[in-house]
CSV table of C-alpha atoms in Angstrom, one decimal:
chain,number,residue,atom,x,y,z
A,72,UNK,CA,-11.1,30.5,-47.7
A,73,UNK,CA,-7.7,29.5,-46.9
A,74,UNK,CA,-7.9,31.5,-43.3
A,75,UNK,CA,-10.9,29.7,-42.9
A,76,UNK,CA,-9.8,26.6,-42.7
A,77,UNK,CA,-6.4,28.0,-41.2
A,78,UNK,CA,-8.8,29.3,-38.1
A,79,UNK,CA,-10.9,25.9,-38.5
A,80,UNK,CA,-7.2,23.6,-38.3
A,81,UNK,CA,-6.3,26.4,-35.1
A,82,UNK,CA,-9.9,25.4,-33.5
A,83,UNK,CA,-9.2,21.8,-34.0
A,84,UNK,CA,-5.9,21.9,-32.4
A,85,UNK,CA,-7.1,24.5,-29.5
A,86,UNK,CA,-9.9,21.7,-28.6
A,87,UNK,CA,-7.1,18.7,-29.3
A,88,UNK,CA,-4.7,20.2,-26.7
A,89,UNK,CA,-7.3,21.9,-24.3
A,90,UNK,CA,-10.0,19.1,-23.7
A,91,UNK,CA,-12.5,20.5,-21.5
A,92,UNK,CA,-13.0,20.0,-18.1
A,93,UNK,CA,-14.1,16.4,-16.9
A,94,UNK,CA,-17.3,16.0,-15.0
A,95,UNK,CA,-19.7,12.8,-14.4
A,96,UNK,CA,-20.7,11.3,-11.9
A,97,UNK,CA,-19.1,7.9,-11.6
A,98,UNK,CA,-15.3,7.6,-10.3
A,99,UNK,CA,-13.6,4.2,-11.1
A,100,UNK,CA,-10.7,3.0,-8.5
A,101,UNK,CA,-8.3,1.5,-10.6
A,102,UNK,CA,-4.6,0.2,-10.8
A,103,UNK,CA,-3.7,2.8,-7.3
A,104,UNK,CA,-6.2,5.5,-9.1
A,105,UNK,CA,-9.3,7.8,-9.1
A,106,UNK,CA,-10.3,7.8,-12.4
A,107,UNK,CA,-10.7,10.2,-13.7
A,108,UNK,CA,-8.8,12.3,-10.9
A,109,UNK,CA,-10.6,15.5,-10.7
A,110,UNK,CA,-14.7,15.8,-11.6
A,111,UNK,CA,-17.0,18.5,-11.4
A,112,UNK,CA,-20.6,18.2,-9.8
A,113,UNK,CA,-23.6,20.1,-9.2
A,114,UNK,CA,-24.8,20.3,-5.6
A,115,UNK,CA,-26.7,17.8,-4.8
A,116,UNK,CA,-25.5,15.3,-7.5
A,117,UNK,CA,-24.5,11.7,-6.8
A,118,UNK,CA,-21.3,10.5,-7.4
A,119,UNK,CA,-20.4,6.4,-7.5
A,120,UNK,CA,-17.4,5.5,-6.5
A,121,UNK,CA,-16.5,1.7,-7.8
A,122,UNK,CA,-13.5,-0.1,-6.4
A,123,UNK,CA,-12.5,-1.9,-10.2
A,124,UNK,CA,-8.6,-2.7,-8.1
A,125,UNK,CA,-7.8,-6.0,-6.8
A,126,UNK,CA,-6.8,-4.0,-3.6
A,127,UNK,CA,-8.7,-2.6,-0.7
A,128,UNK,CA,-9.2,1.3,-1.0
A,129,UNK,CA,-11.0,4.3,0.9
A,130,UNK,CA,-12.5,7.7,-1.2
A,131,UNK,CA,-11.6,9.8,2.1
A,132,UNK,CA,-12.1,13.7,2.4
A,133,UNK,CA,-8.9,14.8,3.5
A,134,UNK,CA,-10.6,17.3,5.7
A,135,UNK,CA,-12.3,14.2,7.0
A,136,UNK,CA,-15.9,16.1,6.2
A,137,UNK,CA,-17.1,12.0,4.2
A,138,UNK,CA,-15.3,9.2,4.0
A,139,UNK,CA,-16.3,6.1,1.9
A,140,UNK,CA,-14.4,3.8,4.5
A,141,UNK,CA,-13.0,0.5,3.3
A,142,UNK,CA,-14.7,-0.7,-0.1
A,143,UNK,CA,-13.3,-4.4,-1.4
A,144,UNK,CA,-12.9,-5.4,-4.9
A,145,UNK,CA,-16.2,-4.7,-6.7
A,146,UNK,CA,-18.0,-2.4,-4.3
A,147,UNK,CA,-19.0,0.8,-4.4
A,148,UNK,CA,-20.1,3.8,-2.8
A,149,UNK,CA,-22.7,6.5,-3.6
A,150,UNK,CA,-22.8,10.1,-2.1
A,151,UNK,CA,-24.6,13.2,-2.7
A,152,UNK,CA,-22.6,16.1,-2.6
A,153,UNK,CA,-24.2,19.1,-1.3
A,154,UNK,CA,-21.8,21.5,-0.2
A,155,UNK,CA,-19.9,23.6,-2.8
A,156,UNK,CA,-16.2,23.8,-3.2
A,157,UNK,CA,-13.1,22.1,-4.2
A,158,UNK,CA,-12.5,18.8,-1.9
A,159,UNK,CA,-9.5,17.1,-1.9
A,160,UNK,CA,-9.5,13.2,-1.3
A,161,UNK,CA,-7.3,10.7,-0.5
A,162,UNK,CA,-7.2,6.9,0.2
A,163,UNK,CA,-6.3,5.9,3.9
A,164,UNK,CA,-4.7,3.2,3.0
A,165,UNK,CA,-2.4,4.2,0.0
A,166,UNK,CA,-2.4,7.9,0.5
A,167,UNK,CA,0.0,8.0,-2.7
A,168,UNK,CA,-3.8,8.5,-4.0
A,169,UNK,CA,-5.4,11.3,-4.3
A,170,UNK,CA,-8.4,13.1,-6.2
A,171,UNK,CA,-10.3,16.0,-6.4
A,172,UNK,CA,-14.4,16.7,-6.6
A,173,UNK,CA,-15.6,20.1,-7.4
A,174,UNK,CA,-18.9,21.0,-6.2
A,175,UNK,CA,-21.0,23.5,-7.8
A,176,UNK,CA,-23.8,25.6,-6.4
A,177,UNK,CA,-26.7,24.5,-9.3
A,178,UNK,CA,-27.8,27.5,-11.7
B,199,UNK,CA,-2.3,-22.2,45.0
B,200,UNK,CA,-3.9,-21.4,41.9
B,201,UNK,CA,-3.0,-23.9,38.7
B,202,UNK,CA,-1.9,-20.0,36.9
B,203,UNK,CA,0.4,-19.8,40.1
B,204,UNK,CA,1.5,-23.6,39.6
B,205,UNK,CA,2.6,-22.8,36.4
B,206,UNK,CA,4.6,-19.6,37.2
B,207,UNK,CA,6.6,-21.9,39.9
B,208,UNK,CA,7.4,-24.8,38.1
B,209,UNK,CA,8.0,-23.0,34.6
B,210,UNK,CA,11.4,-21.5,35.8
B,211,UNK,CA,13.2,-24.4,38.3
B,212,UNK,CA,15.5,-26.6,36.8
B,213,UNK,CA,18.4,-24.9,34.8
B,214,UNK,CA,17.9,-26.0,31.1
B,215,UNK,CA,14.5,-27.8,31.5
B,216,UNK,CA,11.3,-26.3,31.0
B,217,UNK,CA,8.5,-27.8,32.8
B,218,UNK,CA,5.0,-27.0,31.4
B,219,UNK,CA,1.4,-28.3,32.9
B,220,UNK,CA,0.1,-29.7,29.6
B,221,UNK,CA,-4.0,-29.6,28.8
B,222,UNK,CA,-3.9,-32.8,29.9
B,223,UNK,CA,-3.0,-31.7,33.1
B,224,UNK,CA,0.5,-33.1,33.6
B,225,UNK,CA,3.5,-32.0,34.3
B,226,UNK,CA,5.7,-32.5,30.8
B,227,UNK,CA,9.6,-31.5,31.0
B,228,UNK,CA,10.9,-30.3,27.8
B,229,UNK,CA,14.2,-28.8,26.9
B,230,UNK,CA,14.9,-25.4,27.5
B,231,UNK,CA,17.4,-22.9,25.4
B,232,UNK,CA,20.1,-20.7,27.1
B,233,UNK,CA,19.3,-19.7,30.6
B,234,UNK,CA,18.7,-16.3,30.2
B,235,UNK,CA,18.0,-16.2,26.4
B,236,UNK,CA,15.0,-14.4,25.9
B,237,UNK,CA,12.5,-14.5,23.1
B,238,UNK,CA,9.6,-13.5,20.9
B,239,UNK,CA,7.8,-14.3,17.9
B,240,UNK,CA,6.4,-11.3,15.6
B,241,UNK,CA,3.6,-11.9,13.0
B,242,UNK,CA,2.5,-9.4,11.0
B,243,UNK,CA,0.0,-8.3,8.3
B,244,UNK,CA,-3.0,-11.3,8.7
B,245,UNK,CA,-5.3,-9.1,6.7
B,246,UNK,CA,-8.5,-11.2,8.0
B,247,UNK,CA,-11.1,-10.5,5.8
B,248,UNK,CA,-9.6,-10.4,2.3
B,249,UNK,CA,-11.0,-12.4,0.0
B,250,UNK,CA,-9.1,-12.7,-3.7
B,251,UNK,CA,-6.4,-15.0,-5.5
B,252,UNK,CA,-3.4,-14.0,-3.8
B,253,UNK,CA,-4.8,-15.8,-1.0
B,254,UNK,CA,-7.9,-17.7,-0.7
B,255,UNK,CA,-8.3,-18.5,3.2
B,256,UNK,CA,-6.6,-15.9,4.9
B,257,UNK,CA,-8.2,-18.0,8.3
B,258,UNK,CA,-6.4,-21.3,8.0
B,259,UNK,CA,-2.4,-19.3,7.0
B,260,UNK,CA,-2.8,-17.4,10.1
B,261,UNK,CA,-4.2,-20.6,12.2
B,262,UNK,CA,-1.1,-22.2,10.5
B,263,UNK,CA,1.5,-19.9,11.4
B,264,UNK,CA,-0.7,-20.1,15.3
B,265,UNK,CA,0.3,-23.5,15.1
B,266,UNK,CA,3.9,-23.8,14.4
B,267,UNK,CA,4.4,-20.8,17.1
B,268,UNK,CA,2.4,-23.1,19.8
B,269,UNK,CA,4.6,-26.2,18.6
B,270,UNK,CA,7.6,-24.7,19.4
B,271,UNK,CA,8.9,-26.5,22.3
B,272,UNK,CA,9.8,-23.1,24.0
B,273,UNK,CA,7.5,-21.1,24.0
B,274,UNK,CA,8.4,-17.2,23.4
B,275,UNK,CA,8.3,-14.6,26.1
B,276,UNK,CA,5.2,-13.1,23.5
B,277,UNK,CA,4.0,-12.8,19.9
B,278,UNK,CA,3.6,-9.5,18.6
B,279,UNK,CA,1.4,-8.8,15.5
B,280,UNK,CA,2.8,-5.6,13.9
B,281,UNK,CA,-0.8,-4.7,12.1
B,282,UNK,CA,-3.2,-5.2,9.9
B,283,UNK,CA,-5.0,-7.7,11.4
B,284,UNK,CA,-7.4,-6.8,9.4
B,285,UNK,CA,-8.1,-5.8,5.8
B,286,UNK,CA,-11.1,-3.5,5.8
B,287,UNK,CA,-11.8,-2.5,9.9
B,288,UNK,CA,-14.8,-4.8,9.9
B,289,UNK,CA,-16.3,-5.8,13.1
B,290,UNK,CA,-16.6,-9.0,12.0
B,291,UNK,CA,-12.9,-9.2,10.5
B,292,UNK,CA,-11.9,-8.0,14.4
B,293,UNK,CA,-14.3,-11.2,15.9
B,294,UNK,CA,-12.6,-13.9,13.4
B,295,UNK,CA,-9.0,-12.5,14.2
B,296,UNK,CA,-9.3,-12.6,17.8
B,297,UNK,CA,-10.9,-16.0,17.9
B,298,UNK,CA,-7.6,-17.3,15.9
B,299,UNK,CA,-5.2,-15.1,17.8
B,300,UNK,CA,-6.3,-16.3,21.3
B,301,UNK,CA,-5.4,-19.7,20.7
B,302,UNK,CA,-1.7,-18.7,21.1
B,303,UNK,CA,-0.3,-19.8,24.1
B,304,UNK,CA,2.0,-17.0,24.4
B,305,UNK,CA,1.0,-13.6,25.9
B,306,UNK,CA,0.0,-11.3,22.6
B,307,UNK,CA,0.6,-8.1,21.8
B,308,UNK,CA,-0.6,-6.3,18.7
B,309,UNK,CA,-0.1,-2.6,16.9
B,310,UNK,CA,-2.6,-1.5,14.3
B,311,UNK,CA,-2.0,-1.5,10.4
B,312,UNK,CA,-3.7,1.1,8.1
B,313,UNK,CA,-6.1,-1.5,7.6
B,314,UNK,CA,-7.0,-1.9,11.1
B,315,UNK,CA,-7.8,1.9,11.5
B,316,UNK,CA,-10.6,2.6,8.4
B,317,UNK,CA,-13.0,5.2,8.6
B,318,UNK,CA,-14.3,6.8,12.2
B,319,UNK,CA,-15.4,3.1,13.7
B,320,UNK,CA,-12.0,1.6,12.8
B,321,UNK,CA,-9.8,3.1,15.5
B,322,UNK,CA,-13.0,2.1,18.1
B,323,UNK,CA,-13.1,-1.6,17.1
B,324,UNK,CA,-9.3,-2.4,17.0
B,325,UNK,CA,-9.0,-0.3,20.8
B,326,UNK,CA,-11.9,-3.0,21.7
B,327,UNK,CA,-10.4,-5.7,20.4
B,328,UNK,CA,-6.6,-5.5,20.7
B,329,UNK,CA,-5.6,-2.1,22.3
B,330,UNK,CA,-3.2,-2.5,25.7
B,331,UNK,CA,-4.6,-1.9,28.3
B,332,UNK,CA,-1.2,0.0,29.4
B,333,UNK,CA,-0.5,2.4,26.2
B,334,UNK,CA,-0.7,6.0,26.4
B,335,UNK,CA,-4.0,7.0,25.2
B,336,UNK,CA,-2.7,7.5,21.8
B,337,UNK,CA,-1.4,4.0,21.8
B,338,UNK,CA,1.9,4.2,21.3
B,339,UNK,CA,3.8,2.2,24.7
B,340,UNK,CA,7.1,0.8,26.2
B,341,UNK,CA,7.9,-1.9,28.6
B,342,UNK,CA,11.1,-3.5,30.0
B,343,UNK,CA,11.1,-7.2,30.2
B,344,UNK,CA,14.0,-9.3,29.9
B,345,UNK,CA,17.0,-6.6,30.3
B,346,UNK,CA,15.3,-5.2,27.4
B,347,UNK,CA,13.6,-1.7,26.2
B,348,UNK,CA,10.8,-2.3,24.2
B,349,UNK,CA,8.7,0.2,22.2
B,350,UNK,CA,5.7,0.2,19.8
B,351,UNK,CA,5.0,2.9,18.0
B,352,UNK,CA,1.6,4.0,15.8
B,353,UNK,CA,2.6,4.8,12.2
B,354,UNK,CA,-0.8,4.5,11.0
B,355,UNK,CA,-4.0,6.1,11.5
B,356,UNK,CA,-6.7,8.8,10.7
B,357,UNK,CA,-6.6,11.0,7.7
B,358,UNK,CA,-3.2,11.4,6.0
B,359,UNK,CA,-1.0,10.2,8.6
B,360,UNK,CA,-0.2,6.8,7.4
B,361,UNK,CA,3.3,6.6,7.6
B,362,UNK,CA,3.8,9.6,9.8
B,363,UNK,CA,4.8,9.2,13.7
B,364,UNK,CA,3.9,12.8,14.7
B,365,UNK,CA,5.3,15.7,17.0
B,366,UNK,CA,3.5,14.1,20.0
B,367,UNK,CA,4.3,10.9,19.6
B,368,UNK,CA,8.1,11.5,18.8
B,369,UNK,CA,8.6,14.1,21.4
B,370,UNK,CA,7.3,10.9,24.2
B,371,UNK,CA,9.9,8.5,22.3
B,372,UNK,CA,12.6,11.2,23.0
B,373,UNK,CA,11.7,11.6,26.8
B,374,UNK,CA,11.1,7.8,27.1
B,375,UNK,CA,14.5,6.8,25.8
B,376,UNK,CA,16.4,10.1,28.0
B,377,UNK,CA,17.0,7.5,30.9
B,378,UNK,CA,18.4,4.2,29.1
B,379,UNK,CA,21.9,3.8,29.0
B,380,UNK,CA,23.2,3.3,25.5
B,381,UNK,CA,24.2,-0.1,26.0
B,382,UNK,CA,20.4,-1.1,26.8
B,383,UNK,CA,19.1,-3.5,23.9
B,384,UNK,CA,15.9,-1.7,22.6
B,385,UNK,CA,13.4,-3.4,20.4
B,386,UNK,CA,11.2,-1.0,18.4
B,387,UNK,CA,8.0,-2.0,16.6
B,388,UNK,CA,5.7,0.0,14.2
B,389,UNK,CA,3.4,-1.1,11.3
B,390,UNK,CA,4.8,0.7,8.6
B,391,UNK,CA,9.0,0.3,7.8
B,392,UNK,CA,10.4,3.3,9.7
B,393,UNK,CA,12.8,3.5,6.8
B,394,UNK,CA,12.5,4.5,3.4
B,395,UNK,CA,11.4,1.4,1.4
B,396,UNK,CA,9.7,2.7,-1.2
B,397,UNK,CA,7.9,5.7,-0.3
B,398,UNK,CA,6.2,6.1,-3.5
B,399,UNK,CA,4.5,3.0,-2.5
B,400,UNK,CA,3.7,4.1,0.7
B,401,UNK,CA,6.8,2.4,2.3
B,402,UNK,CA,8.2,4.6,4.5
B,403,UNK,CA,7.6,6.6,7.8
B,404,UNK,CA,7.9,10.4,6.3
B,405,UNK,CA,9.3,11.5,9.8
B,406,UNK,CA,11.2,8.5,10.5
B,407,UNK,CA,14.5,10.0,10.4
B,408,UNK,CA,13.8,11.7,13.6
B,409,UNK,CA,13.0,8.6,15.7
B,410,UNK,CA,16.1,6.9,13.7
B,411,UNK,CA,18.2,9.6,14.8
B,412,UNK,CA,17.1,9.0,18.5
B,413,UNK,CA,18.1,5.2,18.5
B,414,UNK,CA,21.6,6.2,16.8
B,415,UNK,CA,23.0,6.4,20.5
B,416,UNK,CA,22.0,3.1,21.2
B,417,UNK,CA,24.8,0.3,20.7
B,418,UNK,CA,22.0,-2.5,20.0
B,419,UNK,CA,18.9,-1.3,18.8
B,420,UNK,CA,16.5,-3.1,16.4
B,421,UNK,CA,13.6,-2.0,14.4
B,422,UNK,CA,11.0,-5.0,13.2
B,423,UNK,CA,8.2,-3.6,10.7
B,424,UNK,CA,5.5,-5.0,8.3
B,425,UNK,CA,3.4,-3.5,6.0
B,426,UNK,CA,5.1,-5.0,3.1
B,427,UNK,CA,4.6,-8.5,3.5
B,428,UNK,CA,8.3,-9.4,2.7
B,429,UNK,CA,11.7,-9.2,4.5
B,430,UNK,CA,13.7,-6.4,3.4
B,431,UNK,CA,16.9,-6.2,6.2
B,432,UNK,CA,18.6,-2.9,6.8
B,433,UNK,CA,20.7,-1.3,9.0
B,434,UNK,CA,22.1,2.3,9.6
B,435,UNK,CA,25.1,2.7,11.8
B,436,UNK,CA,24.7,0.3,14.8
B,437,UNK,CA,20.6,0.1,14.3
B,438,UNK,CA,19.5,-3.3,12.4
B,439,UNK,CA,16.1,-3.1,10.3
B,440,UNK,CA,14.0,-5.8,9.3
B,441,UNK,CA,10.6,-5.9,8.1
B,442,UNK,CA,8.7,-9.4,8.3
B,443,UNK,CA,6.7,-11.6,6.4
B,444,UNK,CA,2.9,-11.9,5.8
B,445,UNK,CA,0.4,-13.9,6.8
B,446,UNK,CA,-2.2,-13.2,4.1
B,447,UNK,CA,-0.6,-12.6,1.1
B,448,UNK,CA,2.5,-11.4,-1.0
B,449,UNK,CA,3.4,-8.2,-2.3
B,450,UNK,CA,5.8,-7.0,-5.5
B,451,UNK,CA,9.4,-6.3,-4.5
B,452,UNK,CA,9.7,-2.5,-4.5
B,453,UNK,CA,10.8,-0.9,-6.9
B,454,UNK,CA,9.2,-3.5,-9.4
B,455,UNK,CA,9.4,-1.6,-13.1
B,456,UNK,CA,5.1,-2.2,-14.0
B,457,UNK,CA,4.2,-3.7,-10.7
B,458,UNK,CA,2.1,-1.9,-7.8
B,459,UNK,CA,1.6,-2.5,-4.2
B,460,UNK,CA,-0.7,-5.0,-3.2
B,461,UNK,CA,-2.2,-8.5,-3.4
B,462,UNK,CA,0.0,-10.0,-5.5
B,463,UNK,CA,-0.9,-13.4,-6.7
B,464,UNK,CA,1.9,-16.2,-6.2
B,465,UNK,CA,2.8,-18.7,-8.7
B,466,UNK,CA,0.8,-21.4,-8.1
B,467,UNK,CA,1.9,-23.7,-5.2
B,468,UNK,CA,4.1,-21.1,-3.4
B,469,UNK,CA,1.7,-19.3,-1.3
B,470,UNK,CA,3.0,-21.4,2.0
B,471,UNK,CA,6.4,-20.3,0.8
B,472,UNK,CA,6.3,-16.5,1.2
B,473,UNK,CA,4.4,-16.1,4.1
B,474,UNK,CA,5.8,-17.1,7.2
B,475,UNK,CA,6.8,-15.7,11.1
B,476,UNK,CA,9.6,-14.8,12.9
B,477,UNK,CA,11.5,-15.9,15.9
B,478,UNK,CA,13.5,-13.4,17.9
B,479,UNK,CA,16.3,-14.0,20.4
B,480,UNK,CA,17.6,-11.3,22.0
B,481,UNK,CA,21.3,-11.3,24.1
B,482,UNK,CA,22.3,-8.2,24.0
B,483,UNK,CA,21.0,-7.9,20.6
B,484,UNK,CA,18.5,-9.2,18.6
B,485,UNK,CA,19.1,-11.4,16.4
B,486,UNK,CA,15.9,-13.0,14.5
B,487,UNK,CA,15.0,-16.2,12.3
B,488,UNK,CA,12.9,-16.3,9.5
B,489,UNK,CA,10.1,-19.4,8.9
B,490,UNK,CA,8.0,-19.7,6.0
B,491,UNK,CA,4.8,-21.5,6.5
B,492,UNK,CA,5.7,-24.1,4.5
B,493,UNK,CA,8.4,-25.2,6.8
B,494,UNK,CA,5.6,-24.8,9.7
């Protein structure tokens, strides 16, 4: 019993410290930031990219392969991803921003 | 002869007196600063097309600061506009600028901001609206007027290389300035501060220590910059820095603990007083005057 709930209290803190990997579909731009910074998608699958910032900002390819181009406060843009791979992104305009969409052939 | 020709003859005779052929179509005398005292006006980050509270009518502060600069009794040799013009690239952001910025009465000459330059029609619309006709193809250019070396450089522009001058574009800078003595005054421009601001922010030119280096021979030279919509003044050796003013909007100081770069919203009643233009006279070296609009 007791290494039950010792392996139970070791599962717990395993999924506490080890979360597992984000994926949706919807990436807020907020306060200089993707949020979250790094999704997973299937091929194919829309993602939404919503300027929530009281700034101008881009979701830009950094291989220059898609580019959102400028979006102002409030709007968004939607793109279907259909190339796999790991993509790295970046805003023109503040490239202190960055993000990264993982693409996955769908099983 | 021609009334552009009229105006060329009787702008520069009498020592001291300027004569301009008002709209009215008279001659009108007014008075004229030093002899050979030569100057310029830079504006810089209009950002025509933002709409939020830091700013409200991005149109009517830029027609203001095009106002005080055509009131001034002398007008300058030109007005440069060291970028972002425009805050998202839009055609119609490009129409509304140029319809304010050609009421100047002094020649204009522009560089592009990061904001002029967005996505792959960007680049197009600001060469169509605002490009010289006379820079490389990349964009970056020099001219001599006035006993003085000017240059503009592009620190902005597709992909990652905001804030980067590039191989190309610094290896032209080096051959352009191989011929100037070192006592030529030189004038630099670029968008972005070609020192390090606050490059966490975004404030900085990463390679800008290798054009700095170049202008370390020269006993006079001056770098003006936007981007940050604030002055910051620097200098390095004999090289004086200064970045300028908005048009549009405020930003945080740098290095603000909590704050980010941005529109920053100003307390209420003040926005005349942090944006402004500048006014540069240059013999020998520059030497430049800061206006806030709500002096203008």
């Amino acid at each position: 019993m007791r290494s039950a709930l010792l392996g139970a209290a070791a599962l717990v803190a395993l999924l506490a410290a080890a979360p597992p990997p984000k994926t949706g579909t919807v990436v807020h731009i907020r306060d200089d930031k993707f949020q979250p910074a790094s999704i997973t998608v299937k091929a194919g699958e829309k993602v939404t990219f919503i300027n929530d910032d009281d700034d101008a900002h881009t979701a830009t390819a950094d291989d220059g392969s898609w580019d959102s181009e400028g979006l102002n406060q409030g709007q968004k843009w939607v793109h279907a991803f259909t190339k796999s791979g790991t993509i790295k992104y970046h805003c023109t305009v503040h490239p202190f921003m960055h993000g990264t969409l993982v693409v996955k052939v769908a099983k | 002869m021609k009334r552009r020709d009229f105006v060329g003859h009787v702008a520069w005779t009498g020592a001291g007196i300027l004569y301009v052929l008002g709209a009215e179509g008279l001659v009108r005398a007014t008075a004229q600063a030093e002899p050979n005292a030569f100057s310029f006006v830079q504006i810089s980050d209009s950002h025509i097309g933002y709409t939020g509270p830091a700013n409200d009518d991005v149109h009517a502060t830029l027609e203001k600061a095009v106002a005080a600069i055509n009131a001034m009794p002398v007008q300058p040799a030109f007005v440069i506009h060291t970028g972002d013009i425009t805050h998202l690239s839009k055609q119609t952001e490009f129409d509304d600028a140029r319809s304010i910025l050609s009421t100047l009465r002094a020649p204009l000459i522009t560089i592009p901001g990061e904001h002029d330059v967005i996505g792959a029609e960007g680049p197009k619309r600001y060469a169509a609206s605002f490009a010289r006709k006379d820079a490389t193809g990349r964009g970056w250019s020099s001219w001599d007027q006035g006993g003085i070396h000017f240059v503009s450089l592009i620190n902005v522009g597709e992909g990652e290389t905001m804030g980067v001058l590039g191989d190309e574009q610094l290896a032209w800078l080096q051959k352009d300035l191989a011929p100037k003595s070192p006592d030529t005054p030189l004038v630099v421009f670029g968008h972005v501060p070609l020192f390090a601001v606050d490059p966490e922010w975004g404030w900085s030119t990463k390679d800008g220590v290798k054009a700095i280096a170049m202008l370390k021979r020269f006993s006079a030279a001056t770098v003006l910059n936007g981007h940050i919509h604030q002055i910051v003044e620097h200098s390095e050796g004999s090289i004086r820095f200064a970045t300028a003013r908005a048009t549009a909007f405020p930003q945080a100081k740098p290095y603000t603990p909590g704050a980010k770069p941005g529109p920053l919203k100003p307390a209420p009643g003040t926005l005349l007083d942090v944006l402004g233009y500048r006014t540069v006279d240059v013999e020998g070296r520059a030497a430049w005057n800061d206006h806030s609009l709500a002096q203008a």
